[in-house]
PDB file of C-alpha atoms in Angstrom:
ATOM      1  CA  UNK Y   1     -28.143  -4.451 -34.057  1.00 83.00           C
ATOM      2  CA  UNK Y   2     -24.866  -2.732 -33.168  1.00 90.00           C
ATOM      3  CA  UNK Y   3     -24.212   0.704 -31.771  1.00 95.00           C
ATOM      4  CA  UNK Y   4     -20.654   1.974 -32.215  1.00 96.00           C
ATOM      5  CA  UNK Y   5     -18.787   4.910 -30.709  1.00 97.00           C
ATOM      6  CA  UNK Y   6     -15.325   6.050 -31.790  1.00 97.00           C
ATOM      7  CA  UNK Y   7     -12.659   7.636 -29.647  1.00 97.00           C
ATOM      8  CA  UNK Y   8      -8.968   8.418 -29.754  1.00 97.00           C
ATOM      9  CA  UNK Y   9      -8.785  11.090 -32.393  1.00 96.00           C
ATOM     10  CA  UNK Y  10      -6.758  14.240 -31.963  1.00 97.00           C
ATOM     11  CA  UNK Y  11      -3.947  16.400 -33.225  1.00 98.00           C
ATOM     12  CA  UNK Y  12      -0.601  14.806 -33.997  1.00 98.00           C
ATOM     13  CA  UNK Y  13       2.522  15.882 -35.840  1.00 98.00           C
ATOM     14  CA  UNK Y  14       3.531  14.254 -39.084  1.00 98.00           C
ATOM     15  CA  UNK Y  15       5.395  11.046 -38.415  1.00 97.00           C
ATOM     16  CA  UNK Y  16       3.542  10.434 -35.188  1.00 98.00           C
ATOM     17  CA  UNK Y  17       1.062   7.757 -34.198  1.00 98.00           C
ATOM     18  CA  UNK Y  18      -2.505   7.536 -32.979  1.00 98.00           C
ATOM     19  CA  UNK Y  19      -4.683   4.681 -31.902  1.00 98.00           C
ATOM     20  CA  UNK Y  20      -8.387   4.903 -32.559  1.00 98.00           C
ATOM     21  CA  UNK Y  21     -10.869   2.817 -30.663  1.00 98.00           C
ATOM     22  CA  UNK Y  22     -14.434   1.858 -31.355  1.00 98.00           C
ATOM     23  CA  UNK Y  23     -16.679   0.568 -28.602  1.00 97.00           C
ATOM     24  CA  UNK Y  24     -19.566  -1.559 -29.783  1.00 95.00           C
ATOM     25  CA  UNK Y  25     -22.740  -2.599 -28.059  1.00 93.00           C
ATOM     26  CA  UNK Y  26     -24.355  -5.984 -28.393  1.00 80.00           C
ATOM     27  CA  UNK Y  27     -23.666  -9.485 -27.183  1.00 77.00           C
ATOM     28  CA  UNK Y  28     -22.559 -10.870 -30.547  1.00 87.00           C
ATOM     29  CA  UNK Y  29     -19.846  -8.424 -31.582  1.00 90.00           C
ATOM     30  CA  UNK Y  30     -17.737 -11.305 -32.827  1.00 90.00           C
ATOM     31  CA  UNK Y  31     -20.211 -12.080 -35.612  1.00 92.00           C
ATOM     32  CA  UNK Y  32     -19.921  -8.677 -37.292  1.00 94.00           C
ATOM     33  CA  UNK Y  33     -17.325  -7.553 -39.782  1.00 96.00           C
ATOM     34  CA  UNK Y  34     -16.054  -4.172 -38.626  1.00 97.00           C
ATOM     35  CA  UNK Y  35     -14.471  -1.453 -40.659  1.00 98.00           C
ATOM     36  CA  UNK Y  36     -12.884   1.966 -40.586  1.00 98.00           C
ATOM     37  CA  UNK Y  37     -13.586   4.655 -43.140  1.00 98.00           C
ATOM     38  CA  UNK Y  38     -12.449   8.237 -43.338  1.00 98.00           C
ATOM     39  CA  UNK Y  39     -13.585  11.430 -44.962  1.00 98.00           C
ATOM     40  CA  UNK Y  40     -11.389  14.436 -45.527  1.00 97.00           C
ATOM     41  CA  UNK Y  41     -12.828  17.905 -46.145  1.00 93.00           C
ATOM     42  CA  UNK Y  42     -14.114  18.211 -49.685  1.00 95.00           C
ATOM     43  CA  UNK Y  43     -13.477  14.552 -50.445  1.00 97.00           C
ATOM     44  CA  UNK Y  44     -15.558  11.432 -50.597  1.00 97.00           C
ATOM     45  CA  UNK Y  45     -15.567   8.910 -47.820  1.00 97.00           C
ATOM     46  CA  UNK Y  46     -12.953   6.233 -48.374  1.00 97.00           C
ATOM     47  CA  UNK Y  47     -12.281   2.775 -47.069  1.00 98.00           C
ATOM     48  CA  UNK Y  48      -9.429   2.409 -44.605  1.00 98.00           C
ATOM     49  CA  UNK Y  49      -9.506  -1.115 -43.218  1.00 98.00           C
ATOM     50  CA  UNK Y  50     -11.804  -3.942 -42.205  1.00 98.00           C
ATOM     51  CA  UNK Y  51     -11.612  -7.031 -40.053  1.00 97.00           C
ATOM     52  CA  UNK Y  52     -13.907  -9.920 -40.750  1.00 95.00           C
ATOM     53  CA  UNK Y  53     -15.920 -11.951 -38.309  1.00 90.00           C
ATOM     54  CA  UNK Y  54     -14.530 -14.940 -40.224  1.00 87.00           C
ATOM     55  CA  UNK Y  55     -11.206 -15.821 -38.620  1.00 89.00           C
ATOM     56  CA  UNK Y  56     -10.389 -12.175 -38.115  1.00 90.00           C
ATOM     57  CA  UNK Y  57      -9.263 -11.679 -41.678  1.00 95.00           C
ATOM     58  CA  UNK Y  58      -8.052  -8.173 -42.360  1.00 96.00           C
ATOM     59  CA  UNK Y  59      -8.375  -5.937 -45.372  1.00 96.00           C
ATOM     60  CA  UNK Y  60      -6.663  -2.623 -46.058  1.00 97.00           C
ATOM     61  CA  UNK Y  61      -6.721   0.173 -48.539  1.00 97.00           C
ATOM     62  CA  UNK Y  62      -3.635  -0.403 -50.659  1.00 96.00           C
ATOM     63  CA  UNK Y  63      -2.263   3.044 -49.911  1.00 93.00           C
ATOM     64  CA  UNK Y  64      -2.376   2.442 -46.161  1.00 94.00           C
ATOM     65  CA  UNK Y  65      -0.876  -1.031 -45.907  1.00 90.00           C
ATOM     66  CA  UNK Y  66       2.113  -1.098 -43.631  1.00 92.00           C
ATOM     67  CA  UNK Y  67       1.177   2.056 -41.724  1.00 97.00           C
ATOM     68  CA  UNK Y  68      -2.271   1.204 -40.353  1.00 98.00           C
ATOM     69  CA  UNK Y  69      -3.256  -1.911 -38.409  1.00 98.00           C
ATOM     70  CA  UNK Y  70      -6.796  -2.941 -37.586  1.00 98.00           C
ATOM     71  CA  UNK Y  71      -7.556  -5.265 -34.714  1.00 97.00           C
ATOM     72  CA  UNK Y  72     -10.466  -6.376 -32.582  1.00 97.00           C
ATOM     73  CA  UNK Y  73     -11.056  -7.717 -29.113  1.00 95.00           C
ATOM     74  CA  UNK Y  74     -14.291  -9.661 -29.189  1.00 93.00           C
ATOM     75  CA  UNK Y  75     -14.270 -10.198 -25.444  1.00 93.00           C
ATOM     76  CA  UNK Y  76     -14.271  -6.435 -24.912  1.00 94.00           C
ATOM     77  CA  UNK Y  77     -16.451  -5.520 -27.904  1.00 95.00           C
ATOM     78  CA  UNK Y  78     -13.704  -3.224 -29.106  1.00 96.00           C
ATOM     79  CA  UNK Y  79     -12.276  -2.384 -32.498  1.00 97.00           C
ATOM     80  CA  UNK Y  80      -8.975  -0.557 -32.867  1.00 98.00           C
ATOM     81  CA  UNK Y  81      -6.990   1.172 -35.568  1.00 98.00           C
ATOM     82  CA  UNK Y  82      -3.302   1.760 -34.947  1.00 98.00           C
ATOM     83  CA  UNK Y  83      -2.012   4.495 -37.216  1.00 98.00           C
ATOM     84  CA  UNK Y  84       1.719   5.007 -37.569  1.00 98.00           C
ATOM     85  CA  UNK Y  85       3.906   7.335 -39.620  1.00 97.00           C
ATOM     86  CA  UNK Y  86       0.989   9.685 -40.004  1.00 98.00           C
ATOM     87  CA  UNK Y  87       0.969  12.192 -42.835  1.00 97.00           C
ATOM     88  CA  UNK Y  88      -0.940  15.446 -43.269  1.00 97.00           C
ATOM     89  CA  UNK Y  89      -3.035  13.732 -45.940  1.00 96.00           C
ATOM     90  CA  UNK Y  90      -4.323  11.341 -43.271  1.00 98.00           C
ATOM     91  CA  UNK Y  91      -6.245  14.245 -41.787  1.00 98.00           C
ATOM     92  CA  UNK Y  92      -9.917  13.300 -41.831  1.00 98.00           C
ATOM     93  CA  UNK Y  93     -12.879  12.276 -39.759  1.00 98.00           C
ATOM     94  CA  UNK Y  94     -12.545   8.569 -39.083  1.00 98.00           C
ATOM     95  CA  UNK Y  95     -15.637   6.433 -38.822  1.00 98.00           C
ATOM     96  CA  UNK Y  96     -16.183   3.033 -37.305  1.00 98.00           C
ATOM     97  CA  UNK Y  97     -18.774   0.897 -39.022  1.00 98.00           C
ATOM     98  CA  UNK Y  98     -20.303  -2.562 -38.786  1.00 96.00           C
ATOM     99  CA  UNK Y  99     -21.788  -4.742 -41.463  1.00 95.00           C
ATOM    100  CA  UNK Y 100     -24.864  -6.850 -40.949  1.00 91.00           C
ATOM    101  CA  UNK Y 101     -24.334  -9.887 -38.773  1.00 91.00           C
ATOM    102  CA  UNK Y 102     -22.736 -12.823 -40.614  1.00 91.00           C
ATOM    103  CA  UNK Y 103     -22.296 -10.705 -43.751  1.00 89.00           C
ATOM    104  CA  UNK Y 104     -20.273 -12.475 -46.442  1.00 90.00           C
ATOM    105  CA  UNK Y 105     -19.986  -9.846 -49.113  1.00 88.00           C
ATOM    106  CA  UNK Y 106     -17.259  -7.343 -49.855  1.00 91.00           C
ATOM    107  CA  UNK Y 107     -15.875  -5.101 -47.167  1.00 95.00           C
ATOM    108  CA  UNK Y 108     -14.611  -2.156 -49.187  1.00 95.00           C
ATOM    109  CA  UNK Y 109     -17.717  -0.085 -49.784  1.00 95.00           C
ATOM    110  CA  UNK Y 110     -19.597   2.092 -47.382  1.00 95.00           C
ATOM    111  CA  UNK Y 111     -23.004   0.985 -48.626  1.00 95.00           C
ATOM    112  CA  UNK Y 112     -22.242  -2.513 -47.357  1.00 96.00           C
ATOM    113  CA  UNK Y 113     -22.107  -1.268 -43.781  1.00 97.00           C
ATOM    114  CA  UNK Y 114     -25.291  -0.999 -41.776  1.00 95.00           C
ATOM    115  CA  UNK Y 115     -24.170   0.714 -38.596  1.00 96.00           C
ATOM    116  CA  UNK Y 116     -22.015   3.822 -38.262  1.00 97.00           C
ATOM    117  CA  UNK Y 117     -20.502   5.869 -35.508  1.00 97.00           C
ATOM    118  CA  UNK Y 118     -20.407   9.645 -35.339  1.00 97.00           C
ATOM    119  CA  UNK Y 119     -16.744   9.825 -36.238  1.00 98.00           C
ATOM    120  CA  UNK Y 120     -13.611  11.100 -34.573  1.00 98.00           C
ATOM    121  CA  UNK Y 121     -11.395  13.845 -35.967  1.00 98.00           C
ATOM    122  CA  UNK Y 122      -7.764  13.106 -36.754  1.00 98.00           C
ATOM    123  CA  UNK Y 123      -5.582  16.066 -37.660  1.00 98.00           C
ATOM    124  CA  UNK Y 124      -1.974  15.613 -38.725  1.00 98.00           C
ATOM    125  CA  UNK Y 125       0.118  18.755 -38.775  1.00 97.00           C
ATOM    126  CA  UNK Y 126       3.135  19.182 -41.023  1.00 93.00           C
TER     127      UNK Y 126
END
């Protein structure tokens, strides 16, 4: 089982950058695929990025490729999301999530994630 806690959200101007972090509990962090999702007011939760436990493969929402970078440090049980060139439409609550250990399915859907954090607010002003 994994317990995750996000941090790093805040208010930033359009064009700026933020780095979100997710601290995870557990001794086998490296065997979980981790992901970021976001939910804007009045909208459904959407996939942002994921990084697999298999060779650290990364997956991104098409619309965010090139601006967002997901990474992990298995030694520190930490997941990160570097967000650059932020836009007002990136405003949302960002959630860190973990799939079941050794999961080999898709990474794009929220229902495939078993463990969720409480979220961290990111607000991008225009």
